[in-house]
Amino acid sequence: MQATQTLPEAAKDTIRSEFDRAESADPIVLWWDDGNYLEDIIKQACDELGVHLKVAEGTPLELRAAPVDGEQVWYVPHVKEPEDTEGDFDWFRDVEHTGGEVEMSIEDLTIHAFERGQLDAWELKTTTRSDDPAKRREIARILHDQLTGGQLPTLEQLRTRIVTGGYTDPVAFVLENGWGDIDDSPDTIEQMQDLLTSEGVDAVASEDEPAGIVAATRRWGVAEWLIHAGVDAERFPTAFRAETAGDHDLPELKSLLNNTTSAGLIADRYLGEATWPDIVADVDEPWELADCLVDAALERRLWEAWHASFDAGDYEACLTRAEERYDALLGSEDFRGTYRGAYGPDSPWTQTWEQAAEVARLAHQLETWDERATDDVVSLYADPDDGTWQIDNAVLNLVVAGAPESDLPSDHPAVDTLDDLRTHLQSEYVEYLEALGDRVTETVEAGAPFVDEDHSYQFFTKESDGLESGQTVALFVIDALRLDLARRLADELRDYVATLPADAPEFAVDEDVWLGTLPSETEFGKAALTPGEIQMFDVSLVDGELQPLRNNRKVNTNRRNSLLHGDGWTVTRDTEDGWQSTRVAYFKNDLDDIGEKELSDLEAMLARRVDSLAEFIGTKLEQGEWDQAYVLTDHGFVLLPDSASPEKISRPMEASDSGRRWIAGEDVDADSPGVLLDSSSRLGYLDANVSVLASPLKRFKKQGLGDARFYHGGLLPQEFVLDFISITQG
């Protein structure tokens, strides 16, 4: 039975009825309201009827003051005969003859909002009455909210809200809150049983205690979702054979996840507890139930099936299955950024399956990367779509993500398996680096592989059209921005400029592969990023020391700044000073500094630094009127897993200069450790015999330098194949 009118409409009908029966031409309706919950309702009714309203603020006798003519309502916000009032006062006998008297509280008026029916009226009175003042206030609030506008409720909905303290769905209430703050009186228990069975939860019919009702309802809710997902209903006890009305109707728990703010608690309750283990065990294909987000027994079967496929080496199937489960656990994002219908991105259940997908993807990449038929190590590594740079990115992300399974119940099978998989993949990563180093060595020894590539020492010449056009230009020279981090930065910059106001300039963000200067050290890489003719830059031995030279003079920090100043650039390391110029070169070394210190959370710090760089560069683009900007770097780096054990080798006698990953000297030759780069390599700028290490697990001993995990200077693509970002306005 649904309400047919609002409380103000019911009050208007009551008042008009009293006026119609009145003997006087200027009738007065006296309204006694037990509880004072109807004052605004009566005021609205009087306003809509166009009649005068008087409200007794203190004593009812106030209503006789300042008399007015015409129809009017006198409102008294308490019962007619309060228990604490002595005497028998009949102050308003005249009103009984000239108008009418109404004794009606909000509970009484609610009955008038429904179609008249003796049984229904009795049910409504039973539901809305309470001797507890606090409970009565809550009931009055619900009646007021539900019957003053909008869609009018049914009697069942009103009863449900009153019993549950505001919920419209008794099943959803119990699934989310258990018994909550509902009193456990026999009458309330009976009402809750009645409400639940009317919604199809027959399993509670035999329960007479709150705990039993809650347990049965929750088991029923899990069964409903399993049946909806495809489990045969006949496998469940008769009282639990819950079926949604159609394929497009949602199970109660799924519907609850569309509206709840307690998704984490629901996940722990319904995924952390095995409800129907025997039935789930008999399911032939558990992946057919991957969208069902309840029952620890199902979650266990899915993980064990996934892990078995991984052990069998079926990584593509593992990736597909893990992504399927992850998407189901994630839910859908609305326009506010809120996730509905599942547990969202911050749930450890979601994150565990997200990592399972990343583990499977990385395993597949590590297994298949060398199947590409190419001798071009630069393309092999740096190709935007298929390059092995994605392996470095995946390993870094895997470390940053940590161990989400540690927040799951201890009996979840991922707790015992996922860490072993991470450790295994990091060992595979080192093997990949070694194989990649062998590929680079073979390529270099077979000829001059880098002749047709863009080299960083050519940057100012090759980009002269943009740099010398009179436009405003900003250079962001970031030390040790490895290619995968640069691509992450480029993506974040695209996201940033996409959110600029409509009246802000438009920016295009592009990327190009450049080769850093070898050896891939800061000294040589930053010296190469100076203005001047291409042929006037070289790396040569000077008195046994390998030096970067521009116009036959060593390029140190002061000389680099001088060269830039001479070309019209303002050089700054400050985030505020110097940015008023039209040509700014900003230098930042903190990525290299972070790596050199080899802090315990190195991967996470590198990832966070990229985020902050994107924010900084994006803000500068937004604040300044830059026609062009570039993000450049001097070299990349290799970052080994914690478990790796690099070998430190002694510098050979023929070397007159060395770094961690290279040696140089007049007598350095093909028999020296590493890969020889001499005139035959045709690098153009290298005018010395330099041997560079390509193995990830070797470096020369160098006192005072930490190199357990983070290093550069060698010939792995991660160290010298770079990504330069260009940002163009318009």
XYZ file of C-alpha atoms in Angstrom:
730
model
C 0.000 0.000 0.000
C 1.452 3.354 -1.074
C 0.844 6.764 0.508
C -1.642 8.829 -1.501
C -0.728 12.294 -0.207
C 1.923 14.206 1.685
C 1.592 15.303 5.301
C 0.871 18.938 4.311
C -1.859 17.695 1.969
C -3.339 15.508 4.720
C -3.228 18.475 7.122
C -5.014 20.677 4.541
C -7.769 18.070 4.132
C -8.190 17.835 7.912
C -8.358 21.611 8.384
C -10.743 22.129 5.456
C -12.992 19.347 6.774
C -13.207 21.072 10.165
C -13.988 24.419 8.503
C -16.741 22.810 6.458
C -18.430 21.441 9.597
C -18.110 24.684 11.547
C -21.208 26.643 12.592
C -19.458 30.022 12.524
C -18.687 32.131 9.479
C -15.227 32.821 11.000
C -14.304 29.366 12.268
C -11.249 28.486 14.321
C -9.570 25.087 14.174
C -7.612 24.304 17.319
C -4.862 21.750 16.650
C -3.224 19.914 19.542
C 0.061 18.263 18.472
C 1.570 15.720 20.845
C 5.329 16.069 20.323
C 5.563 19.355 18.363
C 6.611 17.618 15.129
C 3.971 19.223 12.905
C 4.514 22.967 13.252
C 6.100 23.475 9.814
C 3.585 21.055 8.285
C 0.648 23.054 9.690
C 2.269 26.327 8.606
C 2.645 25.060 5.031
C -0.947 23.839 5.016
C -2.238 27.203 6.274
C -0.160 29.106 3.733
C -1.562 27.002 0.901
C -5.133 27.386 2.226
C -4.653 31.103 2.746
C -5.762 31.054 6.392
C -4.260 32.757 9.417
C -2.119 30.660 11.821
C -1.410 31.351 15.473
C 1.180 29.289 17.344
C 1.248 29.019 21.138
C 4.819 29.741 22.161
C 4.212 29.370 25.895
C 0.656 28.848 27.142
C -2.412 28.144 24.982
C -4.007 31.337 26.340
C -1.650 33.337 24.087
C -3.851 32.316 21.182
C -6.697 34.561 22.419
C -4.497 37.681 22.237
C -4.726 40.032 19.229
C -7.857 38.511 17.699
C -8.277 38.467 13.916
C -11.253 37.880 11.660
C -11.742 35.079 9.163
C -10.787 31.437 9.080
C -7.826 30.622 11.298
C -5.884 27.788 12.878
C -4.603 27.811 16.437
C -1.671 25.437 16.935
C -0.662 24.100 20.368
C 2.605 22.065 20.326
C 1.650 19.525 23.015
C -1.134 17.221 24.089
C -4.459 18.669 25.210
C -4.094 17.546 28.796
C -0.394 17.248 29.777
C 0.238 14.884 32.664
C 2.121 17.583 34.600
C -0.837 20.048 34.484
C -3.153 20.211 37.529
C -6.802 21.166 37.306
C -9.548 20.774 34.745
C -9.415 23.788 32.451
C -11.747 24.066 29.502
C -10.323 27.195 27.904
C -11.614 26.572 24.407
C -15.247 25.404 24.816
C -16.343 28.217 22.549
C -14.030 26.961 19.794
C -15.811 23.620 19.792
C -18.991 25.386 18.722
C -17.519 28.021 16.368
C -14.973 25.808 14.602
C -13.342 22.520 15.484
C -10.753 20.850 17.653
C -8.131 18.405 16.354
C -5.924 16.189 18.521
C -3.452 14.776 16.033
C 0.290 14.003 16.217
C 2.586 13.271 13.276
C 1.917 9.547 13.746
C -1.847 10.171 13.551
C -1.551 12.422 10.514
C 0.560 9.774 8.752
C -2.439 7.403 8.756
C -4.402 10.073 6.862
C -1.655 10.117 4.205
C -2.631 6.533 3.264
C -5.874 5.133 1.931
C -8.165 4.272 4.799
C -8.243 0.632 5.774
C -8.746 -0.747 9.284
C -6.049 -3.441 9.114
C -3.511 -1.185 7.387
C -4.207 1.634 9.797
C -3.627 -0.689 12.717
C -0.336 -1.909 11.177
C 0.796 1.663 10.621
C -0.087 2.696 14.155
C 1.803 -0.297 15.527
C 4.836 0.542 13.441
C 4.988 4.248 14.211
C 4.352 4.177 17.962
C 7.193 4.148 20.507
C 7.373 4.954 24.208
C 11.104 5.662 23.982
C 11.528 9.467 23.453
C 14.702 9.047 21.376
C 13.126 6.360 19.224
C 10.008 8.480 18.797
C 12.104 11.451 17.620
C 13.782 9.206 15.045
C 10.415 7.877 13.837
C 9.064 11.433 13.565
C 12.106 12.466 11.518
C 11.582 9.554 9.125
C 7.864 10.268 8.740
C 8.573 13.939 8.140
C 11.322 13.249 5.568
C 9.379 10.604 3.678
C 5.985 12.294 3.567
C 6.757 15.934 2.802
C 7.639 15.729 -0.879
C 9.177 13.731 -3.693
C 8.182 10.138 -4.317
C 5.776 8.908 -1.692
C 6.702 5.657 0.104
C 4.791 2.442 0.437
C 3.714 1.186 3.825
C 6.421 -1.508 3.631
C 9.100 1.057 2.845
C 7.992 3.224 5.718
C 7.949 0.276 8.101
C 11.435 -0.738 6.908
C 12.837 2.742 7.475
C 11.361 2.882 10.947
C 12.584 -0.553 12.009
C 16.062 -0.132 10.495
C 16.553 3.530 11.344
C 16.377 4.892 7.791
C 17.011 2.055 5.347
C 14.453 1.371 2.623
C 15.638 -2.198 2.043
C 15.644 -4.516 5.070
C 17.825 -7.065 3.265
C 20.471 -4.451 2.402
C 20.394 -3.219 6.000
C 21.128 -6.641 7.486
C 23.721 -7.503 4.809
C 25.641 -4.306 5.571
C 25.008 -3.655 9.274
C 23.927 -6.930 10.815
C 21.414 -6.163 13.547
C 22.914 -2.700 14.010
C 21.241 -0.563 16.671
C 17.851 -2.206 16.339
C 16.384 -3.230 19.679
C 16.005 -6.966 20.208
C 12.507 -6.957 21.631
C 10.249 -9.796 20.470
C 8.029 -7.348 18.579
C 10.972 -5.881 16.652
C 12.379 -9.343 15.884
C 8.976 -10.367 14.540
C 8.733 -7.187 12.460
C 12.203 -7.751 10.994
C 11.354 -11.380 10.175
C 8.211 -10.194 8.474
C 10.084 -7.550 6.460
C 12.814 -9.973 5.360
C 10.483 -12.802 4.374
C 8.359 -10.326 2.400
C 11.545 -9.634 0.388
C 12.064 -13.334 -0.313
C 14.537 -14.200 2.454
C 12.740 -17.355 3.528
C 15.847 -18.532 5.378
C 15.027 -16.299 8.374
C 11.569 -17.784 8.967
C 12.915 -20.373 11.387
C 15.209 -17.952 13.255
C 14.029 -16.258 16.434
C 17.201 -14.498 17.580
C 18.951 -11.473 15.983
C 22.232 -13.358 15.467
C 20.464 -16.185 13.674
C 18.504 -13.779 11.477
C 21.704 -11.939 10.500
C 23.643 -15.145 9.742
C 20.814 -16.592 7.655
C 20.334 -13.353 5.706
C 24.028 -13.111 4.897
C 24.235 -16.735 3.774
C 21.154 -16.103 1.655
C 22.819 -13.022 0.101
C 25.945 -14.988 -0.853
C 23.827 -17.798 -2.289
C 21.812 -15.293 -4.325
C 24.938 -13.887 -5.993
C 26.407 -17.332 -6.659
C 23.132 -18.442 -8.257
C 22.962 -15.228 -10.273
C 26.533 -15.878 -11.472
C 25.616 -19.337 -12.725
C 25.681 -21.891 -9.895
C 22.737 -24.295 -10.059
C 20.139 -23.197 -7.497
C 19.212 -26.830 -6.845
C 22.550 -27.314 -5.078
C 21.467 -25.010 -2.243
C 19.027 -25.778 0.585
C 15.473 -24.829 -0.366
C 15.291 -21.752 1.882
C 18.459 -20.330 0.252
C 17.491 -20.776 -3.390
C 17.318 -17.054 -3.991
C 16.916 -15.964 -7.569
C 16.923 -12.445 -8.956
C 14.012 -11.637 -11.220
C 16.008 -11.471 -14.446
C 19.441 -11.279 -15.996
C 19.504 -7.494 -15.672
C 18.390 -7.435 -12.028
C 21.169 -7.280 -9.465
C 21.782 -9.540 -6.481
C 21.209 -7.744 -3.201
C 24.921 -7.644 -2.346
C 25.830 -6.299 -5.791
C 23.147 -3.641 -5.453
C 24.450 -2.800 -1.992
C 27.922 -2.193 -3.444
C 26.403 0.390 -5.777
C 25.347 2.519 -2.815
C 27.491 1.733 0.207
C 30.309 3.779 1.696
C 31.605 0.679 3.515
C 32.913 -1.379 0.607
C 36.036 -2.356 2.544
C 34.044 -3.873 5.402
C 31.804 -5.708 2.969
C 34.833 -7.114 1.122
C 36.394 -8.411 4.313
C 33.117 -9.959 5.446
C 31.989 -11.603 2.226
C 35.342 -12.384 0.574
C 37.111 -13.145 3.810
C 34.678 -15.814 4.984
C 33.886 -19.137 3.301
C 30.101 -19.478 3.138
C 29.314 -22.307 0.727
C 32.648 -24.176 0.378
C 31.199 -27.568 -0.602
C 29.017 -26.081 -3.337
C 31.883 -23.942 -4.715
C 34.182 -26.968 -4.690
C 31.779 -28.823 -7.004
C 31.736 -26.031 -9.620
C 33.359 -27.359 -12.803
C 34.770 -24.056 -14.115
C 35.343 -21.421 -11.411
C 36.277 -18.707 -13.956
C 32.664 -18.659 -15.103
C 31.987 -17.086 -11.690
C 34.773 -14.469 -11.897
C 32.265 -11.597 -11.633
C 30.899 -12.949 -8.342
C 32.585 -10.976 -5.560
C 31.605 -13.014 -2.512
C 32.636 -16.192 -0.694
C 36.227 -16.880 0.307
C 35.821 -20.396 -1.085
C 35.364 -18.990 -4.588
C 38.208 -16.503 -4.184
C 40.508 -19.347 -3.126
C 39.536 -21.524 -6.082
C 40.113 -18.676 -8.533
C 43.560 -17.884 -7.148
C 44.640 -21.520 -7.061
C 43.490 -21.991 -10.672
C 45.356 -18.827 -11.701
C 48.531 -19.924 -9.926
C 48.389 -23.363 -11.536
C 48.220 -21.708 -14.972
C 51.182 -19.525 -14.075
C 53.236 -22.525 -12.984
C 52.355 -24.142 -16.312
C 53.761 -21.121 -18.155
C 50.433 -20.065 -19.664
C 51.104 -16.391 -19.002
C 48.704 -14.978 -21.592
C 45.776 -16.886 -20.075
C 46.938 -15.789 -16.621
C 46.928 -12.171 -17.751
C 43.434 -12.449 -19.220
C 42.025 -14.135 -16.099
C 43.695 -11.752 -13.660
C 42.479 -8.709 -15.596
C 38.980 -10.161 -15.642
C 38.958 -10.626 -11.874
C 40.604 -7.248 -11.296
C 38.006 -5.447 -13.416
C 35.200 -7.156 -11.498
C 36.690 -6.214 -8.121
C 37.403 -2.656 -9.271
C 33.849 -1.731 -10.269
C 32.838 1.215 -12.423
C 33.901 4.817 -11.896
C 31.261 7.539 -11.953
C 31.747 11.169 -12.955
C 32.725 12.051 -9.387
C 35.578 9.541 -9.411
C 33.722 7.202 -7.034
C 33.743 3.475 -7.754
C 30.435 1.617 -7.589
C 29.353 -1.992 -7.750
C 32.539 -3.495 -6.305
C 35.376 -2.785 -3.875
C 37.273 -0.028 -5.716
C 40.985 0.546 -6.482
C 42.157 0.915 -2.870
C 40.978 -2.490 -1.695
C 43.767 -5.035 -1.068
C 41.548 -7.624 -2.795
C 41.523 -5.477 -5.943
C 45.203 -4.589 -5.686
C 46.233 -8.217 -5.258
C 44.563 -9.204 -8.517
C 45.904 -6.077 -10.186
C 49.390 -7.217 -9.248
C 48.588 -10.731 -10.452
C 47.860 -9.205 -13.872
C 51.118 -7.232 -13.790
C 53.056 -10.348 -12.767
C 51.567 -12.319 -15.660
C 52.238 -9.512 -18.141
C 55.843 -9.148 -16.979
C 56.409 -12.911 -17.106
C 55.124 -12.954 -20.686
C 57.366 -10.032 -21.652
C 60.434 -11.627 -20.100
C 59.711 -14.854 -21.953
C 59.112 -13.323 -25.393
C 61.176 -10.101 -25.641
C 63.999 -11.680 -27.660
C 61.663 -13.126 -30.281
C 61.657 -9.861 -32.224
C 63.734 -10.273 -35.376
C 65.874 -7.138 -35.288
C 69.540 -6.244 -34.989
C 68.626 -2.681 -33.989
C 69.095 -2.644 -30.221
C 67.827 0.930 -30.028
C 64.483 -0.036 -31.578
C 64.415 -3.282 -29.618
C 64.614 -1.307 -26.406
C 62.908 2.011 -27.195
C 60.029 1.173 -29.557
C 57.011 2.912 -27.968
C 54.687 -0.061 -28.397
C 56.869 -3.153 -28.296
C 60.154 -2.021 -26.751
C 61.698 -3.775 -23.793
C 61.678 -0.497 -21.848
C 58.267 -1.730 -20.724
C 60.020 -4.476 -18.755
C 61.995 -1.918 -16.743
C 58.800 0.040 -16.174
C 56.935 -3.088 -15.048
C 59.674 -4.115 -12.623
C 59.745 -0.654 -11.078
C 55.948 -0.632 -10.750
C 56.015 -4.091 -9.197
C 58.402 -2.936 -6.486
C 56.483 0.309 -5.885
C 53.199 -1.596 -5.522
C 54.635 -3.546 -2.602
C 52.803 -6.565 -1.169
C 49.041 -5.884 -1.268
C 48.336 -9.481 -0.246
C 49.753 -8.732 3.207
C 46.456 -6.972 4.029
C 44.385 -10.033 3.142
C 43.426 -12.784 5.598
C 46.385 -15.036 6.331
C 44.682 -18.064 4.762
C 44.324 -16.406 1.353
C 46.562 -18.431 -1.000
C 48.141 -15.270 -2.461
C 49.811 -14.675 0.903
C 51.978 -17.756 0.342
C 52.552 -17.417 -3.407
C 52.699 -13.834 -4.649
C 55.958 -12.881 -2.939
C 57.690 -15.918 -4.444
C 56.489 -14.857 -7.882
C 57.856 -11.347 -7.395
C 61.219 -12.738 -6.318
C 61.286 -15.115 -9.272
C 60.534 -12.326 -11.753
C 63.260 -10.108 -10.356
C 65.738 -12.935 -10.920
C 64.376 -13.273 -14.453
C 64.852 -9.523 -14.870
C 68.570 -9.783 -14.139
C 68.826 -12.593 -16.705
C 67.050 -10.348 -19.209
C 69.543 -7.544 -18.557
C 72.426 -9.943 -19.083
C 70.954 -11.187 -22.367
C 70.294 -7.608 -23.482
C 73.910 -6.734 -22.660
C 75.086 -9.649 -24.813
C 72.855 -8.416 -27.660
C 74.377 -4.920 -27.434
C 77.898 -6.347 -27.368
C 77.272 -8.429 -30.481
C 75.711 -5.479 -32.268
C 78.587 -3.106 -31.519
C 81.247 -5.643 -32.409
C 79.502 -6.343 -35.727
C 79.779 -2.759 -36.952
C 78.779 0.835 -36.205
C 75.180 0.485 -35.011
C 74.460 4.054 -33.868
C 75.489 6.049 -36.944
C 71.961 6.914 -38.065
C 70.606 7.799 -34.616
C 70.111 11.262 -33.130
C 72.789 11.957 -30.509
C 72.349 14.376 -27.645
C 75.451 16.425 -28.586
C 73.607 17.294 -31.823
C 70.527 18.619 -30.025
C 71.175 22.373 -30.250
C 71.947 22.086 -33.957
C 69.135 19.740 -34.965
C 66.554 21.718 -32.960
C 67.902 25.127 -33.980
C 64.706 26.105 -35.831
C 62.761 26.067 -32.596
C 65.570 27.253 -30.330
C 66.706 30.195 -32.453
C 63.349 31.412 -33.800
C 62.925 34.201 -31.271
C 60.285 32.214 -29.386
C 60.143 31.871 -25.635
C 61.767 28.528 -24.770
C 62.278 26.604 -21.532
C 64.729 23.706 -21.158
C 64.191 21.309 -18.256
C 67.423 19.306 -17.982
C 66.703 16.463 -15.545
C 69.623 14.270 -14.525
C 69.202 10.475 -14.882
C 65.706 10.469 -16.408
C 65.613 6.883 -17.654
C 63.536 6.309 -20.786
C 60.620 4.604 -19.018
C 60.462 7.408 -16.447
C 60.576 10.001 -19.229
C 57.642 8.322 -20.939
C 55.742 8.244 -17.675
C 56.493 11.956 -17.296
C 55.293 12.669 -20.841
C 52.000 10.884 -20.152
C 51.493 12.832 -16.941
C 52.219 16.101 -18.759
C 49.610 15.199 -21.378
C 47.133 14.601 -18.592
C 48.099 17.919 -16.981
C 47.703 20.097 -20.076
C 44.431 18.336 -20.884
C 42.958 19.708 -17.646
C 43.987 23.340 -18.189
C 41.135 25.895 -18.363
C 39.412 26.391 -21.691
C 40.967 29.846 -22.116
C 44.518 28.549 -21.470
C 46.908 27.884 -24.369
C 46.907 24.414 -25.909
C 50.091 22.344 -25.750
C 51.187 19.346 -27.798
C 53.478 16.884 -25.999
C 55.754 14.810 -28.262
C 58.640 12.406 -27.679
C 61.743 11.427 -29.621
C 64.495 8.891 -29.003
C 68.005 10.310 -28.648
C 71.252 8.611 -27.680
C 73.168 9.960 -24.734
C 76.898 10.552 -24.850
C 79.125 7.584 -24.035
C 80.329 6.871 -21.453
C 76.858 7.494 -20.004
C 78.028 9.661 -17.122
C 76.739 13.063 -15.970
C 80.027 14.775 -16.872
C 79.822 13.796 -20.530
C 76.044 13.845 -20.919
C 75.519 17.371 -19.648
C 78.562 18.697 -21.494
C 76.963 17.443 -24.704
C 73.838 19.519 -24.037
C 75.556 22.822 -24.796
C 75.167 25.152 -27.780
C 77.785 25.076 -30.525
C 78.684 23.417 -33.772
C 78.354 19.633 -33.851
C 81.937 19.099 -35.005
C 83.273 21.226 -32.171
C 82.239 18.745 -29.465
C 84.308 15.694 -28.663
C 85.301 13.365 -25.843
C 89.060 12.943 -25.757
C 91.969 11.869 -23.584
C 93.830 14.875 -22.192
C 96.917 13.937 -20.206
C 95.399 10.522 -19.581
C 92.034 11.913 -18.396
C 88.882 11.433 -20.448
C 87.307 14.868 -20.892
C 84.300 16.384 -22.709
C 85.522 19.240 -24.895
C 83.774 22.062 -26.699
C 86.045 24.066 -29.003
C 88.983 22.124 -27.542
C 88.246 23.351 -24.005
C 86.987 21.143 -21.177
C 83.320 21.552 -20.370
C 82.801 21.610 -16.627
C 79.798 23.124 -14.855
C 81.100 26.697 -15.067
C 82.008 26.341 -18.741
C 78.619 24.809 -19.510
C 76.847 27.720 -17.855
C 79.073 30.152 -19.708
C 78.266 28.536 -23.056
C 74.561 28.732 -22.330
C 74.770 32.338 -21.118
C 76.674 33.235 -24.256
C 73.829 31.808 -26.333
C 71.225 33.886 -24.509
C 70.063 31.371 -21.902
C 69.336 32.111 -18.247
C 70.604 29.129 -16.245
C 68.807 28.352 -13.001
C 68.439 25.611 -10.449
C 65.796 27.569 -8.571
C 62.092 26.932 -8.952
C 61.281 30.666 -8.812
C 64.268 32.873 -9.670
C 65.273 33.377 -13.291
C 61.969 32.402 -14.867
C 61.236 35.922 -16.104
C 63.634 35.443 -19.042
C 62.508 34.360 -22.497
C 65.088 31.529 -22.682
C 65.493 29.532 -19.480
C 67.610 26.420 -18.886
C 66.606 24.715 -15.625
C 68.883 21.986 -14.222
C 67.887 19.436 -11.608
C 69.996 16.562 -10.304
C 67.800 14.979 -7.660
C 66.969 11.767 -9.565
C 70.667 10.953 -9.778
C 71.120 12.012 -6.155
C 68.289 9.733 -5.060
C 69.820 6.821 -6.943
C 73.348 7.387 -5.724
C 72.193 7.315 -2.105
C 70.428 3.992 -2.758
C 67.741 4.520 -0.142
C 65.563 1.616 0.927
C 62.458 2.790 -0.956
C 64.367 3.861 -4.042
C 61.797 2.756 -6.628
C 58.958 4.531 -4.858
C 61.021 7.693 -4.502
C 61.828 7.699 -8.218
C 58.152 7.260 -9.108
C 57.086 10.045 -6.737
C 59.754 12.334 -8.158
C 58.353 11.887 -11.655
C 54.932 12.872 -10.302
C 56.349 16.023 -8.714
C 58.283 16.884 -11.891
C 55.080 16.663 -13.922
C 53.364 19.005 -11.469
C 56.302 21.446 -11.513
C 56.726 21.515 -15.301
C 52.968 21.681 -15.860
C 52.696 24.628 -13.474
C 55.513 26.449 -15.270
C 53.787 25.906 -18.599
C 50.560 27.242 -17.153
C 52.172 30.242 -15.474
C 54.585 31.284 -18.224
C 53.989 32.226 -21.827
C 56.219 29.539 -23.307
C 56.057 28.852 -27.015
C 58.294 25.815 -26.687
C 59.676 23.637 -23.916
C 61.926 20.591 -23.827
C 62.574 18.001 -21.165
C 66.097 16.644 -21.660
C 68.403 14.338 -19.757
C 72.056 13.358 -19.721
C 71.803 9.593 -19.174
C 69.637 6.821 -17.810
C 70.512 4.147 -15.278
C 70.268 0.486 -14.377
C 68.488 -0.433 -11.161
C 69.146 -3.980 -9.983
C 66.893 -5.923 -7.596
C 67.939 -6.112 -3.963
C 68.891 -9.745 -4.410
C 71.411 -9.110 -7.217
C 75.128 -9.591 -6.473
C 77.238 -7.437 -8.816
C 80.902 -8.237 -9.370
C 83.473 -5.505 -8.822
C 86.483 -5.914 -11.096
C 89.838 -4.222 -10.832
C 90.833 -1.535 -13.282
C 93.345 -2.985 -15.774
C 96.843 -1.587 -16.067
C 96.261 -0.153 -19.555
C 93.558 2.232 -18.289
C 94.580 5.797 -17.489
C 91.071 6.877 -16.462
C 87.936 5.024 -15.418
C 84.452 5.174 -13.994
C 82.269 2.473 -12.549
C 81.304 1.201 -15.979
C 84.134 2.290 -18.310
C 87.855 2.609 -18.750
C 89.891 4.780 -21.126
C 93.529 4.900 -22.153
C 95.848 4.918 -25.108
C 96.469 1.195 -24.701
C 92.876 0.129 -24.073
C 91.959 -2.363 -26.786
C 89.642 -5.221 -27.671
C 91.236 -7.442 -25.037
C 90.321 -5.021 -22.243
C 87.182 -5.732 -20.159
C 83.983 -4.480 -21.772
C 83.066 -3.397 -25.299
C 85.663 -1.315 -27.145
C 84.490 1.993 -28.555
C 87.163 3.457 -30.804
C 87.298 5.097 -34.193
C 85.647 2.053 -35.772
C 82.457 2.712 -33.825
C 82.100 5.997 -35.740
C 80.344 7.816 -32.922
C 81.593 11.132 -34.284
C 82.433 12.715 -30.953
C 84.543 9.963 -29.351
C 88.228 10.566 -29.966
C 89.711 8.028 -27.567
C 89.911 4.327 -26.847
C 87.136 3.660 -24.356
C 85.901 0.272 -23.212
C 82.413 0.246 -21.736
C 80.757 -2.546 -19.746
C 77.537 -4.013 -21.070
C 77.023 -6.725 -18.450
C 74.600 -5.584 -15.724
C 76.540 -7.459 -13.045
C 79.980 -5.965 -13.588
C 81.537 -2.663 -12.650
C 85.015 -1.390 -11.964
C 86.046 -0.744 -8.422
C 85.726 2.937 -7.622
C 86.343 4.122 -4.086
C 83.657 6.233 -2.450
C 80.851 5.392 -4.865
C 77.824 3.332 -3.878
C 76.912 0.980 -6.693
C 75.136 -1.982 -5.183
C 71.932 -1.431 -7.188
C 71.881 1.910 -9.011
C 74.487 2.749 -11.615
C 75.114 4.200 -15.053
C 78.067 4.859 -17.342
C 77.847 1.634 -19.331
C 76.433 0.358 -22.586
C 73.090 -1.122 -21.602
C 70.255 0.697 -23.409
C 68.805 1.678 -20.034
C 71.947 3.789 -19.521
C 72.226 5.699 -22.778
C 69.041 5.373 -24.914
C 67.007 8.427 -23.928
C 63.592 9.979 -24.461
C 63.495 13.750 -25.051
C 60.132 15.445 -24.598
C 59.094 18.478 -26.622
C 56.133 20.636 -25.628
C 54.799 23.048 -28.227
C 52.139 25.698 -27.761
C 49.416 25.940 -30.343
